């Protein structure tokens, strides 16, 4: 990137009242966690198209994740999923991660693939099944402690397919009872991130179906319980940026699972279909980060766990992850270019078109000179996708063959 290009960009932004050095620092602080399960084979209920060279075990998943961090400089942690990432020695997995410049991020329990969970896990009418599921949650808290992870990220497939199949209120109370048992196991510096999902795999009701149910559950459990917003988990046309602002104001936004969807939980490359939505989400976060009048909201914003939750079924996985990280950075960078003082003035004056223009203007800025400058300063590749393509890593791992790890 030419210095001239960057100098012109910087001059333009200064003229807009933007502190570019501050924006660069904010972008450098944005770290996005990759999901171990995103590197293994994945698919839909119709077909898993096995890919040549996918990792054969959790250790190789971390090696692939290390490529994403190597070229972007912005994804130093990897979420694990138990039992998909079960190993005999978690400390060995942690040391392996550290040898690659990575840390183990959120620990994700799995109470949706065992036959016993056919009619639910922590909402199952059979107390023995609820206990089995709760024991697994406790096991995951213990694994988190062993690998010094500070977050256990919870998603439940629990739900029903037909009216009358189960008692909604009993299930709600069973869930709370099991989650309280898990909550009580958390260390003071740990947190549980409660994810919700509108539907799937249950098709009539899902026990944690929306942000309100997750928020209510987190409130009942205590301050170490927060809400996880998966961007693919909402009804069509849901205003996710409003949900995010509400949770920030309540100091209950714990993190994100970024992906994009057209119609359902498609787990596709984040912002591939609707980048504006992710920008508007980021704009709420940046406004909270900079809100001097609400230190609680800015603390919450500063403590968000940014994670990808994606499965690349037809495209090569490592470059798809790199693309996703770049998309998140791009939209966060744009959100940092909103002149918040000007926006506040326009809002106070209720000048609709001025306020809309202040936000739109930032969205329409080409931030590539800014991102290239940041990448140069942090020692990442100026063009991560090109650098990965030219690295030969994708070819090297083909020797692993087919039939590697899958979820
Ligand atoms: C699926 C679920 C949910 C969960 C993820 C990892 O829909 O998003 O977070 O698997 O368990 O995507
Ligand atoms: Mn998710
Ligand atoms: Mn999902």
mmCIF file of C-alpha atoms and ligand atoms in Angstrom:
data_model
loop_
_atom_site.group_PDB
_atom_site.id
_atom_site.type_symbol
_atom_site.label_atom_id
_atom_site.label_comp_id
_atom_site.label_asym_id
_atom_site.label_seq_id
_atom_site.Cartn_x
_atom_site.Cartn_y
_atom_site.Cartn_z
ATOM 1 C CA UNK A 1 0.000 0.000 0.000
ATOM 2 C CA UNK A 2 1.459 3.382 -0.946
ATOM 3 C CA UNK A 3 2.216 5.870 1.830
ATOM 4 C CA UNK A 4 0.422 8.418 -0.350
ATOM 5 C CA UNK A 5 -2.799 6.395 -0.204
ATOM 6 C CA UNK A 6 -2.581 6.138 3.558
ATOM 7 C CA UNK A 7 -1.657 9.811 3.973
ATOM 8 C CA UNK A 8 -4.719 10.788 1.922
ATOM 9 C CA UNK A 9 -6.920 8.479 4.024
ATOM 10 C CA UNK A 10 -5.526 9.908 7.260
ATOM 11 C CA UNK A 11 -6.064 13.484 6.060
ATOM 12 C CA UNK A 12 -9.655 12.709 5.075
ATOM 13 C CA UNK A 13 -10.404 11.177 8.476
ATOM 14 C CA UNK A 14 -8.755 13.975 10.428
ATOM 15 C CA UNK A 15 -10.928 16.397 8.469
ATOM 16 C CA UNK A 16 -13.918 14.377 9.750
ATOM 17 C CA UNK A 17 -12.717 14.794 13.326
ATOM 18 C CA UNK A 18 -11.500 11.195 13.686
ATOM 19 C CA UNK A 19 -8.446 10.355 15.828
ATOM 20 C CA UNK A 20 -6.777 7.812 13.545
ATOM 21 C CA UNK A 21 -4.113 6.703 16.037
ATOM 22 C CA UNK A 22 -6.860 5.889 18.531
ATOM 23 C CA UNK A 23 -8.786 3.973 15.853
ATOM 24 C CA UNK A 24 -5.677 1.982 14.933
ATOM 25 C CA UNK A 25 -5.197 1.003 18.577
ATOM 26 C CA UNK A 26 -8.810 -0.109 18.851
ATOM 27 C CA UNK A 27 -8.439 -2.315 15.787
ATOM 28 C CA UNK A 28 -5.242 -3.813 17.209
ATOM 29 C CA UNK A 29 -7.084 -4.700 20.421
ATOM 30 C CA UNK A 30 -9.868 -6.542 18.580
ATOM 31 C CA UNK A 31 -9.108 -10.268 18.920
ATOM 32 C CA UNK A 32 -11.423 -12.841 17.325
ATOM 33 C CA UNK A 33 -11.364 -16.461 18.496
ATOM 34 C CA UNK A 34 -11.590 -19.294 15.995
ATOM 35 C CA UNK A 35 -13.625 -22.473 16.629
ATOM 36 C CA UNK A 36 -11.684 -25.754 16.646
ATOM 37 C CA UNK A 37 -14.711 -27.419 15.043
ATOM 38 C CA UNK A 38 -14.479 -25.085 12.081
ATOM 39 C CA UNK A 39 -11.263 -26.735 10.891
ATOM 40 C CA UNK A 40 -12.612 -30.285 10.818
ATOM 41 C CA UNK A 41 -15.004 -31.839 8.318
ATOM 42 C CA UNK A 42 -18.543 -30.499 8.543
ATOM 43 C CA UNK A 43 -21.728 -30.513 6.544
ATOM 44 C CA UNK A 44 -25.481 -30.484 6.729
ATOM 45 C CA UNK A 45 -27.911 -33.255 7.689
ATOM 46 C CA UNK A 46 -27.855 -34.218 4.008
ATOM 47 C CA UNK A 47 -24.156 -34.616 3.414
ATOM 48 C CA UNK A 48 -20.670 -34.041 4.777
ATOM 49 C CA UNK A 49 -18.299 -33.385 1.846
ATOM 50 C CA UNK A 50 -15.020 -34.646 3.330
ATOM 51 C CA UNK A 51 -12.095 -32.410 2.491
ATOM 52 C CA UNK A 52 -8.534 -33.526 1.757
ATOM 53 C CA UNK A 53 -6.114 -32.545 4.511
ATOM 54 C CA UNK A 54 -8.448 -31.675 7.381
ATOM 55 C CA UNK A 55 -6.930 -32.109 10.852
ATOM 56 C CA UNK A 56 -6.951 -35.642 12.269
ATOM 57 C CA UNK A 57 -6.954 -34.610 15.924
ATOM 58 C CA UNK A 58 -7.259 -31.529 18.170
ATOM 59 C CA UNK A 59 -3.519 -30.910 17.992
ATOM 60 C CA UNK A 60 -3.656 -30.537 14.200
ATOM 61 C CA UNK A 61 -6.735 -28.309 14.540
ATOM 62 C CA UNK A 62 -4.590 -25.924 16.559
ATOM 63 C CA UNK A 63 -1.895 -26.069 13.866
ATOM 64 C CA UNK A 64 -4.428 -24.940 11.292
ATOM 65 C CA UNK A 65 -5.804 -22.267 13.642
ATOM 66 C CA UNK A 66 -2.249 -21.013 14.076
ATOM 67 C CA UNK A 67 -2.177 -20.227 10.349
ATOM 68 C CA UNK A 68 -5.158 -17.930 10.767
ATOM 69 C CA UNK A 69 -3.415 -16.076 13.582
ATOM 70 C CA UNK A 70 -0.064 -16.065 11.733
ATOM 71 C CA UNK A 71 -1.484 -14.211 8.754
ATOM 72 C CA UNK A 72 -4.041 -11.980 10.492
ATOM 73 C CA UNK A 73 -2.308 -11.334 13.810
ATOM 74 C CA UNK A 74 -5.787 -11.113 15.342
ATOM 75 C CA UNK A 75 -6.961 -14.579 16.375
ATOM 76 C CA UNK A 76 -4.717 -15.794 19.205
ATOM 77 C CA UNK A 77 -7.226 -18.112 20.874
ATOM 78 C CA UNK A 78 -9.176 -21.193 19.819
ATOM 79 C CA UNK A 79 -12.451 -22.406 21.302
ATOM 80 C CA UNK A 80 -12.639 -26.137 22.024
ATOM 81 C CA UNK A 81 -15.630 -28.442 21.993
ATOM 82 C CA UNK A 82 -15.901 -31.464 24.275
ATOM 83 C CA UNK A 83 -15.893 -34.382 23.423
ATOM 84 C CA UNK A 84 -14.858 -33.440 19.875
ATOM 85 C CA UNK A 85 -11.582 -32.119 21.353
ATOM 86 C CA UNK A 86 -11.295 -34.617 24.209
ATOM 87 C CA UNK A 87 -7.618 -35.518 24.821
ATOM 88 C CA UNK A 88 -5.904 -37.624 27.487
ATOM 89 C CA UNK A 89 -3.786 -34.692 28.598
ATOM 90 C CA UNK A 90 -5.335 -31.206 28.432
ATOM 91 C CA UNK A 91 -2.154 -29.617 29.737
ATOM 92 C CA UNK A 92 -0.342 -31.113 26.728
ATOM 93 C CA UNK A 93 -2.949 -29.596 24.409
ATOM 94 C CA UNK A 94 -2.501 -26.242 26.187
ATOM 95 C CA UNK A 95 1.303 -26.422 25.806
ATOM 96 C CA UNK A 96 0.908 -27.364 22.153
ATOM 97 C CA UNK A 97 -1.349 -24.343 21.645
ATOM 98 C CA UNK A 98 1.165 -22.095 23.396
ATOM 99 C CA UNK A 99 4.005 -23.457 21.252
ATOM 100 C CA UNK A 100 1.981 -22.212 18.278
ATOM 101 C CA UNK A 101 1.392 -18.782 19.815
ATOM 102 C CA UNK A 102 -2.184 -19.651 20.740
ATOM 103 C CA UNK A 103 -4.260 -20.087 23.874
ATOM 104 C CA UNK A 104 -7.327 -22.230 24.511
ATOM 105 C CA UNK A 105 -10.425 -20.038 24.559
ATOM 106 C CA UNK A 106 -13.995 -20.905 25.433
ATOM 107 C CA UNK A 107 -14.827 -24.506 26.349
ATOM 108 C CA UNK A 108 -18.025 -25.715 24.652
ATOM 109 C CA UNK A 109 -19.921 -28.643 26.208
ATOM 110 C CA UNK A 110 -21.831 -30.974 23.899
ATOM 111 C CA UNK A 111 -25.139 -32.234 25.240
ATOM 112 C CA UNK A 112 -26.765 -32.654 21.846
ATOM 113 C CA UNK A 113 -25.206 -35.730 20.207
ATOM 114 C CA UNK A 114 -25.564 -38.521 22.789
ATOM 115 C CA UNK A 115 -28.596 -40.834 22.324
ATOM 116 C CA UNK A 116 -29.669 -40.079 25.901
ATOM 117 C CA UNK A 117 -30.345 -36.485 24.861
ATOM 118 C CA UNK A 118 -32.971 -37.352 22.260
ATOM 119 C CA UNK A 119 -35.693 -35.689 24.376
ATOM 120 C CA UNK A 120 -33.454 -33.006 25.836
ATOM 121 C CA UNK A 121 -30.466 -32.702 28.138
ATOM 122 C CA UNK A 122 -30.874 -30.354 31.109
ATOM 123 C CA UNK A 123 -34.598 -30.090 30.314
ATOM 124 C CA UNK A 124 -35.178 -33.830 29.970
ATOM 125 C CA UNK A 125 -38.121 -35.209 31.979
ATOM 126 C CA UNK A 126 -35.807 -38.005 33.189
ATOM 127 C CA UNK A 127 -33.758 -36.722 36.163
ATOM 128 C CA UNK A 128 -31.011 -39.230 35.385
ATOM 129 C CA UNK A 129 -30.500 -37.614 31.965
ATOM 130 C CA UNK A 130 -30.505 -34.144 33.503
ATOM 131 C CA UNK A 131 -27.838 -35.327 35.948
ATOM 132 C CA UNK A 132 -25.745 -36.840 33.126
ATOM 133 C CA UNK A 133 -25.905 -33.543 31.229
ATOM 134 C CA UNK A 134 -25.109 -31.509 34.337
ATOM 135 C CA UNK A 135 -22.144 -33.745 35.089
ATOM 136 C CA UNK A 136 -20.847 -33.031 31.581
ATOM 137 C CA UNK A 137 -21.230 -29.287 32.166
ATOM 138 C CA UNK A 138 -19.251 -29.676 35.398
ATOM 139 C CA UNK A 139 -16.593 -31.695 33.536
ATOM 140 C CA UNK A 140 -16.254 -28.816 31.057
ATOM 141 C CA UNK A 141 -15.850 -26.283 33.873
ATOM 142 C CA UNK A 142 -13.073 -28.469 35.284
ATOM 143 C CA UNK A 143 -11.407 -28.704 31.856
ATOM 144 C CA UNK A 144 -11.626 -24.920 31.551
ATOM 145 C CA UNK A 145 -9.873 -24.586 34.903
ATOM 146 C CA UNK A 146 -7.183 -27.066 33.801
ATOM 147 C CA UNK A 147 -6.406 -25.133 30.599
ATOM 148 C CA UNK A 148 -6.892 -21.752 32.293
ATOM 149 C CA UNK A 149 -9.837 -20.855 30.076
ATOM 150 C CA UNK A 150 -12.119 -18.259 31.646
ATOM 151 C CA UNK A 151 -15.261 -19.000 29.643
ATOM 152 C CA UNK A 152 -17.635 -21.928 29.213
ATOM 153 C CA UNK A 153 -19.918 -21.318 26.271
ATOM 154 C CA UNK A 154 -23.315 -23.035 26.471
ATOM 155 C CA UNK A 155 -25.639 -23.951 23.655
ATOM 156 C CA UNK A 156 -28.505 -26.400 24.125
ATOM 157 C CA UNK A 157 -30.351 -28.115 21.297
ATOM 158 C CA UNK A 158 -33.129 -28.765 23.823
ATOM 159 C CA UNK A 159 -36.616 -28.342 22.423
ATOM 160 C CA UNK A 160 -39.600 -30.232 21.074
ATOM 161 C CA UNK A 161 -41.186 -30.996 17.714
ATOM 162 C CA UNK A 162 -44.862 -31.088 18.563
ATOM 163 C CA UNK A 163 -47.454 -29.257 20.642
ATOM 164 C CA UNK A 164 -48.114 -31.136 23.867
ATOM 165 C CA UNK A 165 -44.854 -33.074 23.706
ATOM 166 C CA UNK A 166 -43.470 -31.561 26.885
ATOM 167 C CA UNK A 167 -44.191 -29.159 29.727
ATOM 168 C CA UNK A 168 -42.560 -25.786 28.871
ATOM 169 C CA UNK A 169 -42.581 -24.499 32.452
ATOM 170 C CA UNK A 170 -41.167 -27.661 33.997
ATOM 171 C CA UNK A 171 -38.353 -27.617 31.405
ATOM 172 C CA UNK A 172 -37.575 -23.982 32.193
ATOM 173 C CA UNK A 173 -37.180 -24.789 35.891
ATOM 174 C CA UNK A 174 -35.167 -27.961 35.297
ATOM 175 C CA UNK A 175 -32.808 -25.960 33.093
ATOM 176 C CA UNK A 176 -32.340 -23.287 35.740
ATOM 177 C CA UNK A 177 -31.649 -25.898 38.416
ATOM 178 C CA UNK A 178 -28.950 -27.607 36.303
ATOM 179 C CA UNK A 179 -27.349 -24.344 35.239
ATOM 180 C CA UNK A 180 -27.231 -23.150 38.848
ATOM 181 C CA UNK A 181 -25.282 -26.295 39.750
ATOM 182 C CA UNK A 182 -22.809 -25.510 36.998
ATOM 183 C CA UNK A 183 -22.697 -21.807 37.910
ATOM 184 C CA UNK A 184 -21.734 -22.672 41.484
ATOM 185 C CA UNK A 185 -18.655 -24.541 40.172
ATOM 186 C CA UNK A 186 -17.265 -21.482 38.356
ATOM 187 C CA UNK A 187 -14.269 -19.644 39.813
ATOM 188 C CA UNK A 188 -14.829 -15.936 40.454
ATOM 189 C CA UNK A 189 -12.834 -14.960 37.352
ATOM 190 C CA UNK A 190 -14.775 -17.315 35.070
ATOM 191 C CA UNK A 191 -18.028 -16.808 33.213
ATOM 192 C CA UNK A 192 -20.700 -18.876 31.507
ATOM 193 C CA UNK A 193 -21.928 -17.569 28.170
ATOM 194 C CA UNK A 194 -25.543 -18.553 27.548
ATOM 195 C CA UNK A 195 -26.378 -18.849 23.880
ATOM 196 C CA UNK A 196 -29.894 -18.866 22.435
ATOM 197 C CA UNK A 197 -31.263 -20.059 19.118
ATOM 198 C CA UNK A 198 -34.600 -19.434 17.466
ATOM 199 C CA UNK A 199 -34.973 -23.037 16.207
ATOM 200 C CA UNK A 200 -33.065 -26.128 15.010
ATOM 201 C CA UNK A 201 -32.633 -29.006 15.596
ATOM 202 C CA UNK A 202 -35.971 -28.792 17.423
ATOM 203 C CA UNK A 203 -38.673 -27.564 15.104
ATOM 204 C CA UNK A 204 -41.615 -26.639 17.350
ATOM 205 C CA UNK A 205 -39.942 -24.907 20.295
ATOM 206 C CA UNK A 206 -36.410 -24.402 21.607
ATOM 207 C CA UNK A 207 -36.013 -24.001 25.362
ATOM 208 C CA UNK A 208 -33.554 -21.082 25.016
ATOM 209 C CA UNK A 209 -35.133 -19.531 21.953
ATOM 210 C CA UNK A 210 -34.327 -15.860 22.159
ATOM 211 C CA UNK A 211 -32.172 -13.223 23.814
ATOM 212 C CA UNK A 212 -34.817 -12.509 26.461
ATOM 213 C CA UNK A 213 -34.850 -16.084 27.745
ATOM 214 C CA UNK A 214 -31.044 -16.191 27.836
ATOM 215 C CA UNK A 215 -30.935 -12.779 29.538
ATOM 216 C CA UNK A 216 -33.511 -13.823 32.122
ATOM 217 C CA UNK A 217 -31.613 -17.045 32.850
ATOM 218 C CA UNK A 218 -28.326 -15.146 33.230
ATOM 219 C CA UNK A 219 -29.982 -12.710 35.624
ATOM 220 C CA UNK A 220 -31.366 -15.539 37.745
ATOM 221 C CA UNK A 221 -27.978 -17.277 37.923
ATOM 222 C CA UNK A 222 -25.744 -14.348 38.825
ATOM 223 C CA UNK A 223 -23.102 -11.924 37.571
ATOM 224 C CA UNK A 224 -20.856 -14.645 36.118
ATOM 225 C CA UNK A 225 -23.576 -15.593 33.638
ATOM 226 C CA UNK A 226 -23.827 -13.549 30.465
ATOM 227 C CA UNK A 227 -25.560 -13.754 27.082
ATOM 228 C CA UNK A 228 -23.854 -14.999 23.920
ATOM 229 C CA UNK A 229 -25.249 -13.597 20.664
ATOM 230 C CA UNK A 230 -24.858 -15.932 17.711
ATOM 231 C CA UNK A 231 -25.592 -13.794 14.662
ATOM 232 C CA UNK A 232 -27.186 -16.747 12.832
ATOM 233 C CA UNK A 233 -29.726 -17.510 15.552
ATOM 234 C CA UNK A 234 -32.475 -14.948 15.134
ATOM 235 C CA UNK A 235 -35.825 -14.797 13.378
ATOM 236 C CA UNK A 236 -35.732 -13.209 9.923
ATOM 237 C CA UNK A 237 -35.200 -9.425 10.046
ATOM 238 C CA UNK A 238 -34.520 -9.373 13.801
ATOM 239 C CA UNK A 239 -32.837 -6.115 14.812
ATOM 240 C CA UNK A 240 -29.686 -7.653 16.281
ATOM 241 C CA UNK A 241 -27.955 -4.316 16.838
ATOM 242 C CA UNK A 242 -30.879 -3.303 19.098
ATOM 243 C CA UNK A 243 -30.557 -6.569 21.068
ATOM 244 C CA UNK A 244 -26.817 -5.900 21.409
ATOM 245 C CA UNK A 245 -27.412 -2.337 22.658
ATOM 246 C CA UNK A 246 -29.989 -3.586 25.182
ATOM 247 C CA UNK A 247 -27.609 -6.257 26.528
ATOM 248 C CA UNK A 248 -24.741 -3.751 26.686
ATOM 249 C CA UNK A 249 -26.911 -1.392 28.713
ATOM 250 C CA UNK A 250 -27.815 -4.266 31.042
ATOM 251 C CA UNK A 251 -24.078 -5.207 31.298
ATOM 252 C CA UNK A 252 -25.007 -8.744 30.245
ATOM 253 C CA UNK A 253 -23.456 -9.052 26.744
ATOM 254 C CA UNK A 254 -20.781 -11.737 27.117
ATOM 255 C CA UNK A 255 -19.811 -12.514 23.563
ATOM 256 C CA UNK A 256 -20.582 -13.318 19.967
ATOM 257 C CA UNK A 257 -20.564 -16.295 17.689
ATOM 258 C CA UNK A 258 -20.092 -14.623 14.329
ATOM 259 C CA UNK A 259 -21.348 -16.216 11.155
ATOM 260 C CA UNK A 260 -23.694 -15.225 8.415
ATOM 261 C CA UNK A 261 -27.013 -16.656 7.334
ATOM 262 C CA UNK A 262 -29.501 -16.039 4.614
ATOM 263 C CA UNK A 263 -32.410 -17.960 6.032
ATOM 264 C CA UNK A 264 -31.356 -19.966 9.054
ATOM 265 C CA UNK A 265 -28.317 -21.026 11.062
ATOM 266 C CA UNK A 266 -26.126 -21.400 8.012
ATOM 267 C CA UNK A 267 -22.803 -20.914 9.821
ATOM 268 C CA UNK A 268 -21.347 -19.219 6.736
ATOM 269 C CA UNK A 269 -18.528 -16.662 6.469
ATOM 270 C CA UNK A 270 -19.512 -13.755 8.698
ATOM 271 C CA UNK A 271 -20.747 -10.672 6.789
ATOM 272 C CA UNK A 272 -20.800 -12.564 3.496
ATOM 273 C CA UNK A 273 -24.503 -11.832 3.017
ATOM 274 C CA UNK A 274 -25.235 -8.728 5.076
ATOM 275 C CA UNK A 275 -22.114 -6.761 6.052
ATOM 276 C CA UNK A 276 -24.222 -3.743 7.006
ATOM 277 C CA UNK A 277 -25.845 -5.689 9.840
ATOM 278 C CA UNK A 278 -22.456 -6.559 11.347
ATOM 279 C CA UNK A 279 -21.358 -2.923 10.935
ATOM 280 C CA UNK A 280 -24.446 -1.712 12.826
ATOM 281 C CA UNK A 281 -23.738 -4.240 15.597
ATOM 282 C CA UNK A 282 -20.154 -2.988 15.808
ATOM 283 C CA UNK A 283 -21.365 0.611 15.863
ATOM 284 C CA UNK A 284 -23.360 -0.090 19.024
ATOM 285 C CA UNK A 285 -20.296 -1.703 20.576
ATOM 286 C CA UNK A 286 -17.966 1.178 19.694
ATOM 287 C CA UNK A 287 -20.499 3.702 21.005
ATOM 288 C CA UNK A 288 -20.575 1.777 24.306
ATOM 289 C CA UNK A 289 -16.768 1.479 24.388
ATOM 290 C CA UNK A 290 -16.528 5.257 24.114
ATOM 291 C CA UNK A 291 -19.438 6.065 26.444
ATOM 292 C CA UNK A 292 -17.884 8.060 29.280
ATOM 293 C CA UNK A 293 -21.321 8.472 30.882
ATOM 294 C CA UNK A 294 -21.827 4.723 31.300
ATOM 295 C CA UNK A 295 -18.603 3.079 32.512
ATOM 296 C CA UNK A 296 -20.478 -0.188 33.036
ATOM 297 C CA UNK A 297 -21.474 -0.405 29.395
ATOM 298 C CA UNK A 298 -17.960 0.444 28.225
ATOM 299 C CA UNK A 299 -16.504 -2.186 30.580
ATOM 300 C CA UNK A 300 -18.948 -4.737 29.199
ATOM 301 C CA UNK A 301 -18.033 -3.766 25.634
ATOM 302 C CA UNK A 302 -14.338 -4.045 26.423
ATOM 303 C CA UNK A 303 -14.853 -7.540 27.824
ATOM 304 C CA UNK A 304 -16.787 -9.040 24.906
ATOM 305 C CA UNK A 305 -15.571 -12.477 23.759
ATOM 306 C CA UNK A 306 -15.519 -12.219 19.951
ATOM 307 C CA UNK A 307 -15.698 -15.687 18.434
ATOM 308 C CA UNK A 308 -16.373 -17.213 15.066
ATOM 309 C CA UNK A 309 -18.832 -20.091 14.952
ATOM 310 C CA UNK A 310 -18.737 -21.250 11.370
ATOM 311 C CA UNK A 311 -18.615 -24.457 9.397
ATOM 312 C CA UNK A 312 -17.162 -24.268 5.892
ATOM 313 C CA UNK A 313 -18.737 -27.205 4.149
ATOM 314 C CA UNK A 314 -17.815 -26.507 0.515
ATOM 315 C CA UNK A 315 -14.867 -24.135 0.755
ATOM 316 C CA UNK A 316 -11.356 -24.696 2.141
ATOM 317 C CA UNK A 317 -11.505 -24.011 5.856
ATOM 318 C CA UNK A 318 -8.373 -22.065 6.731
ATOM 319 C CA UNK A 319 -8.763 -19.334 4.077
ATOM 320 C CA UNK A 320 -12.478 -19.122 4.913
ATOM 321 C CA UNK A 321 -11.540 -18.433 8.536
ATOM 322 C CA UNK A 322 -8.987 -15.813 7.447
ATOM 323 C CA UNK A 323 -11.624 -14.135 5.283
ATOM 324 C CA UNK A 324 -13.991 -14.117 8.268
ATOM 325 C CA UNK A 325 -11.456 -12.468 10.545
ATOM 326 C CA UNK A 326 -10.786 -9.816 7.870
ATOM 327 C CA UNK A 327 -14.525 -9.170 7.495
ATOM 328 C CA UNK A 328 -14.958 -8.627 11.241
ATOM 329 C CA UNK A 329 -11.956 -6.267 11.314
ATOM 330 C CA UNK A 330 -13.195 -4.357 8.275
ATOM 331 C CA UNK A 331 -16.635 -3.697 9.770
ATOM 332 C CA UNK A 332 -15.287 -2.879 13.212
ATOM 333 C CA UNK A 333 -12.881 -0.409 11.602
ATOM 334 C CA UNK A 334 -15.751 1.262 9.767
ATOM 335 C CA UNK A 335 -17.719 1.466 13.013
ATOM 336 C CA UNK A 336 -14.745 3.226 14.615
ATOM 337 C CA UNK A 337 -15.030 5.963 11.967
ATOM 338 C CA UNK A 338 -18.459 7.138 13.113
ATOM 339 C CA UNK A 339 -18.058 10.632 14.549
ATOM 340 C CA UNK A 340 -19.836 9.988 17.851
ATOM 341 C CA UNK A 341 -19.956 13.634 18.936
ATOM 342 C CA UNK A 342 -21.585 14.607 15.649
ATOM 343 C CA UNK A 343 -23.993 11.668 15.937
ATOM 344 C CA UNK A 344 -24.981 12.644 19.454
ATOM 345 C CA UNK A 345 -25.633 16.238 18.357
ATOM 346 C CA UNK A 346 -27.751 15.094 15.406
ATOM 347 C CA UNK A 347 -29.719 12.743 17.675
ATOM 348 C CA UNK A 348 -30.264 15.444 20.307
ATOM 349 C CA UNK A 349 -31.511 17.771 17.568
ATOM 350 C CA UNK A 350 -33.606 14.866 16.201
ATOM 351 C CA UNK A 351 -32.201 15.651 12.794
ATOM 352 C CA UNK A 352 -33.060 12.330 11.170
ATOM 353 C CA UNK A 353 -31.188 12.709 7.895
ATOM 354 C CA UNK A 354 -28.091 14.174 9.558
ATOM 355 C CA UNK A 355 -27.896 11.313 12.076
ATOM 356 C CA UNK A 356 -28.459 8.706 9.353
ATOM 357 C CA UNK A 357 -25.760 10.340 7.233
ATOM 358 C CA UNK A 358 -23.207 10.361 10.068
ATOM 359 C CA UNK A 359 -23.529 6.588 10.388
ATOM 360 C CA UNK A 360 -23.778 5.937 6.654
ATOM 361 C CA UNK A 361 -20.686 8.060 5.916
ATOM 362 C CA UNK A 362 -18.541 5.802 8.127
ATOM 363 C CA UNK A 363 -19.975 2.650 6.574
ATOM 364 C CA UNK A 364 -19.101 3.937 3.109
ATOM 365 C CA UNK A 365 -15.469 4.666 4.002
ATOM 366 C CA UNK A 366 -12.902 2.405 2.332
ATOM 367 C CA UNK A 367 -10.864 1.246 5.332
ATOM 368 C CA UNK A 368 -8.379 -0.875 3.389
ATOM 369 C CA UNK A 369 -5.562 1.727 3.752
ATOM 370 C CA UNK A 370 -6.209 1.783 7.516
ATOM 371 C CA UNK A 371 -6.246 -2.002 7.871
ATOM 372 C CA UNK A 372 -3.089 -2.384 5.779
ATOM 373 C CA UNK A 373 -1.335 0.152 8.012
ATOM 374 C CA UNK A 374 -2.468 -1.708 11.132
ATOM 375 C CA UNK A 375 -1.285 -5.037 9.694
ATOM 376 C CA UNK A 376 2.097 -3.559 8.879
ATOM 377 C CA UNK A 377 2.397 -2.181 12.396
ATOM 378 C CA UNK A 378 1.519 -5.506 14.087
ATOM 379 C CA UNK A 379 3.703 -7.542 11.738
ATOM 380 C CA UNK A 380 0.807 -9.374 10.086
ATOM 381 C CA UNK A 381 0.560 -9.945 6.349
ATOM 382 C CA UNK A 382 -0.614 -6.835 4.520
ATOM 383 C CA UNK A 383 -2.787 -9.134 2.368
ATOM 384 C CA UNK A 384 -3.483 -12.182 4.587
ATOM 385 C CA UNK A 385 -5.493 -14.132 2.006
ATOM 386 C CA UNK A 386 -2.742 -13.768 -0.628
ATOM 387 C CA UNK A 387 0.003 -14.521 1.893
ATOM 388 C CA UNK A 388 -1.778 -17.701 2.997
ATOM 389 C CA UNK A 389 -2.324 -18.809 -0.609
ATOM 390 C CA UNK A 390 1.373 -18.299 -1.345
ATOM 391 C CA UNK A 391 2.523 -19.993 1.872
ATOM 392 C CA UNK A 392 1.957 -23.513 0.534
ATOM 393 C CA UNK A 393 0.436 -24.619 3.858
ATOM 394 C CA UNK A 394 -2.798 -25.634 2.158
ATOM 395 C CA UNK A 395 -0.871 -27.960 -0.129
ATOM 396 C CA UNK A 396 1.374 -29.280 2.656
ATOM 397 C CA UNK A 397 -1.527 -30.564 4.772
ATOM 398 C CA UNK A 398 -2.993 -32.564 1.888
ATOM 399 C CA UNK A 399 -0.650 -35.338 3.016
ATOM 400 C CA UNK A 400 -3.043 -35.850 5.966
ATOM 401 C CA UNK A 401 -5.425 -37.418 3.452
ATOM 402 C CA UNK A 402 -9.193 -37.563 3.821
ATOM 403 C CA UNK A 403 -11.396 -38.686 6.694
ATOM 404 C CA UNK A 404 -9.932 -36.383 9.318
ATOM 405 C CA UNK A 405 -11.702 -35.061 12.384
ATOM 406 C CA UNK A 406 -15.306 -34.082 12.093
ATOM 407 C CA UNK A 407 -17.874 -33.168 14.622
HETATM 408 C C1 LIG B 1 -24.161 -25.012 16.297
HETATM 409 C C2 LIG B 1 -25.213 -24.404 17.181
HETATM 410 C C3 LIG B 1 -24.629 -23.309 18.062
HETATM 411 C C4 LIG B 1 -23.380 -23.743 18.794
HETATM 412 C C5 LIG B 1 -22.404 -24.381 17.823
HETATM 413 C C6 LIG B 1 -21.239 -25.005 18.575
HETATM 414 O O1 LIG B 1 -26.226 -23.837 16.369
HETATM 415 O O2 LIG B 1 -24.349 -22.162 17.300
HETATM 416 O O3 LIG B 1 -22.739 -22.580 19.348
HETATM 417 O O4 LIG B 1 -23.029 -25.435 17.075
HETATM 418 O O5 LIG B 1 -21.697 -25.919 19.515
HETATM 419 O O6 LIG B 1 -23.789 -24.048 15.355
HETATM 420 MN MN1 LIG B 2 -23.027 -20.639 18.116
HETATM 421 MN MN1 LIG B 3 -25.351 -22.140 15.343
#
